[in-house]
Amino acid sequence: MWTRPKCGRTFVRKNQSHYCGGKPSTIHECISRKPEDARQELERMRDILRSALPDAEEGISWSMPTYWKGHNLIHFAAPKHHIGLYPGDADLVARIAAWCLEEDGWGGGAEPRGLDA
């Protein structure tokens, strides 16, 4: 067993990923808890998704920033070494990829940290 010194929670695995304290309740709160380099990239991802999905609602699901419209459309997150984009709809994936390539020259998916890579 491993106990996180910062919050005192105990886990089976050492260095278990978790939130000390409560889970984030807003996308801003979720992003603000990440390291600076990840925050910049997550804000960029958020801007892209806001533009691509103007009618979707923002929220938190599975402790990740999420966009939904009647159901979860897409989640994104920054684990330790990459930015993850987790779509829930194949048609949406195609629309966002096309929009990103057209607008930004970036096609999405799990990219190394630094979306310009």
Short mmCIF file of C-alpha atoms in Angstrom, two decimals:
data_model
loop_
_atom_site.label_atom_id
_atom_site.label_comp_id
_atom_site.label_asym_id
_atom_site.label_seq_id
_atom_site.Cartn_x
_atom_site.Cartn_y
_atom_site.Cartn_z
CA MET A 1 0.00 0.00 0.00
CA TRP A 2 1.12 3.54 -0.73
CA THR A 3 -0.02 6.71 1.03
CA ARG A 4 0.12 10.02 -0.84
CA PRO A 5 1.93 12.48 1.44
CA LYS A 6 0.03 15.51 0.11
CA CYS A 7 -3.51 14.28 0.87
CA GLY A 8 -3.05 11.18 3.01
CA ARG A 9 -5.08 8.90 0.71
CA THR A 10 -3.95 5.27 0.50
CA PHE A 11 -3.67 3.29 -2.75
CA VAL A 12 -2.61 -0.19 -3.81
CA ARG A 13 -0.27 1.18 -6.51
CA LYS A 14 2.54 3.61 -5.77
CA ASN A 15 2.03 7.06 -7.35
CA GLN A 16 -1.58 6.23 -8.26
CA SER A 17 -3.05 9.05 -10.34
CA HIS A 18 -5.85 10.82 -8.46
CA TYR A 19 -7.17 14.18 -7.35
CA CYS A 20 -6.15 15.35 -3.92
CA GLY A 21 -9.31 16.77 -2.42
CA GLY A 22 -12.48 16.90 -4.47
CA LYS A 23 -12.85 16.17 -8.14
CA PRO A 24 -12.95 19.22 -10.42
CA SER A 25 -16.41 20.59 -11.10
CA THR A 26 -15.55 22.85 -14.07
CA ILE A 27 -13.27 22.63 -17.10
CA HIS A 28 -11.39 25.69 -15.86
CA GLU A 29 -10.76 24.02 -12.50
CA CYS A 30 -9.64 20.80 -14.19
CA ILE A 31 -7.19 22.60 -16.49
CA SER A 32 -5.85 24.84 -13.72
CA ARG A 33 -4.67 21.77 -11.77
CA LYS A 34 -2.32 20.67 -14.56
CA PRO A 35 1.33 21.72 -15.08
CA GLU A 36 1.84 24.93 -17.07
CA ASP A 37 2.85 23.25 -20.35
CA ALA A 38 -0.23 21.02 -20.22
CA ARG A 39 -2.52 23.96 -19.32
CA GLN A 40 -1.53 25.85 -22.46
CA GLU A 41 -2.23 22.84 -24.68
CA LEU A 42 -5.50 22.01 -22.90
CA GLU A 43 -6.72 25.59 -23.33
CA ARG A 44 -5.88 25.31 -27.02
CA MET A 45 -7.81 22.01 -27.22
CA ARG A 46 -10.73 23.67 -25.44
CA ASP A 47 -10.73 26.57 -27.91
CA ILE A 48 -10.71 24.16 -30.86
CA LEU A 49 -13.59 22.13 -29.44
CA ARG A 50 -15.62 25.24 -28.58
CA SER A 51 -15.28 26.43 -32.17
CA ALA A 52 -16.02 23.02 -33.66
CA LEU A 53 -18.97 22.32 -31.32
CA PRO A 54 -20.61 25.70 -30.65
CA ASP A 55 -23.93 24.16 -29.51
CA ALA A 56 -22.39 21.59 -27.13
CA GLU A 57 -22.40 22.09 -23.37
CA GLU A 58 -19.16 22.00 -21.40
CA GLY A 59 -18.85 19.96 -18.26
CA ILE A 60 -16.90 17.30 -16.42
CA SER A 61 -17.48 13.57 -16.90
CA TRP A 62 -15.13 10.82 -15.72
CA SER A 63 -13.08 13.70 -14.20
CA MET A 64 -12.28 14.97 -17.71
CA PRO A 65 -13.39 18.06 -19.62
CA THR A 66 -16.37 16.92 -21.68
CA TYR A 67 -18.63 18.31 -24.37
CA TRP A 68 -22.14 16.96 -24.70
CA LYS A 69 -25.39 17.56 -26.50
CA GLY A 70 -27.91 15.04 -25.23
CA HIS A 71 -25.03 12.60 -24.65
CA ASN A 72 -21.24 12.76 -24.19
CA LEU A 73 -19.70 13.82 -27.49
CA ILE A 74 -16.04 14.03 -26.63
CA HIS A 75 -13.66 14.16 -23.64
CA PHE A 76 -10.08 15.39 -23.44
CA ALA A 77 -7.40 15.14 -20.80
CA ALA A 78 -3.67 15.40 -20.15
CA PRO A 79 -2.29 12.34 -18.42
CA LYS A 80 1.42 12.43 -17.64
CA HIS A 81 2.98 12.43 -21.13
CA HIS A 82 0.34 13.19 -23.75
CA ILE A 83 -2.95 14.90 -24.49
CA GLY A 84 -5.81 12.46 -24.96
CA LEU A 85 -8.87 13.10 -27.10
CA TYR A 86 -11.64 10.58 -26.41
CA PRO A 87 -14.52 10.86 -28.89
CA GLY A 88 -17.83 9.13 -28.35
CA ASP A 89 -19.13 9.43 -31.91
CA ALA A 90 -17.36 8.37 -35.14
CA ASP A 91 -19.08 11.06 -37.22
CA LEU A 92 -17.96 13.68 -34.73
CA VAL A 93 -14.37 12.47 -35.02
CA ALA A 94 -14.44 13.00 -38.77
CA ARG A 95 -16.02 16.47 -38.43
CA ILE A 96 -13.55 17.66 -35.81
CA ALA A 97 -10.55 16.26 -37.68
CA ALA A 98 -11.66 17.97 -40.88
CA TRP A 99 -12.27 21.24 -39.05
CA CYS A 100 -8.92 21.11 -37.27
CA LEU A 101 -7.00 20.38 -40.44
CA GLU A 102 -8.79 23.17 -42.26
CA GLU A 103 -8.45 25.76 -39.51
CA ASP A 104 -5.27 24.84 -37.75
CA GLY A 105 -3.26 22.22 -39.59
CA TRP A 106 -3.69 19.81 -36.68
CA GLY A 107 -5.59 16.56 -36.88
CA GLY A 108 -6.26 15.47 -33.29
CA GLY A 109 -5.94 12.12 -31.57
CA ALA A 110 -3.40 11.26 -28.89
CA GLU A 111 -0.50 13.58 -29.68
CA PRO A 112 2.74 14.07 -27.79
CA ARG A 113 2.46 17.05 -25.51
CA GLY A 114 2.82 20.02 -27.78
CA LEU A 115 0.05 19.97 -30.37
CA ASP A 116 2.38 21.37 -33.03
CA ALA A 117 4.51 18.20 -32.96
#
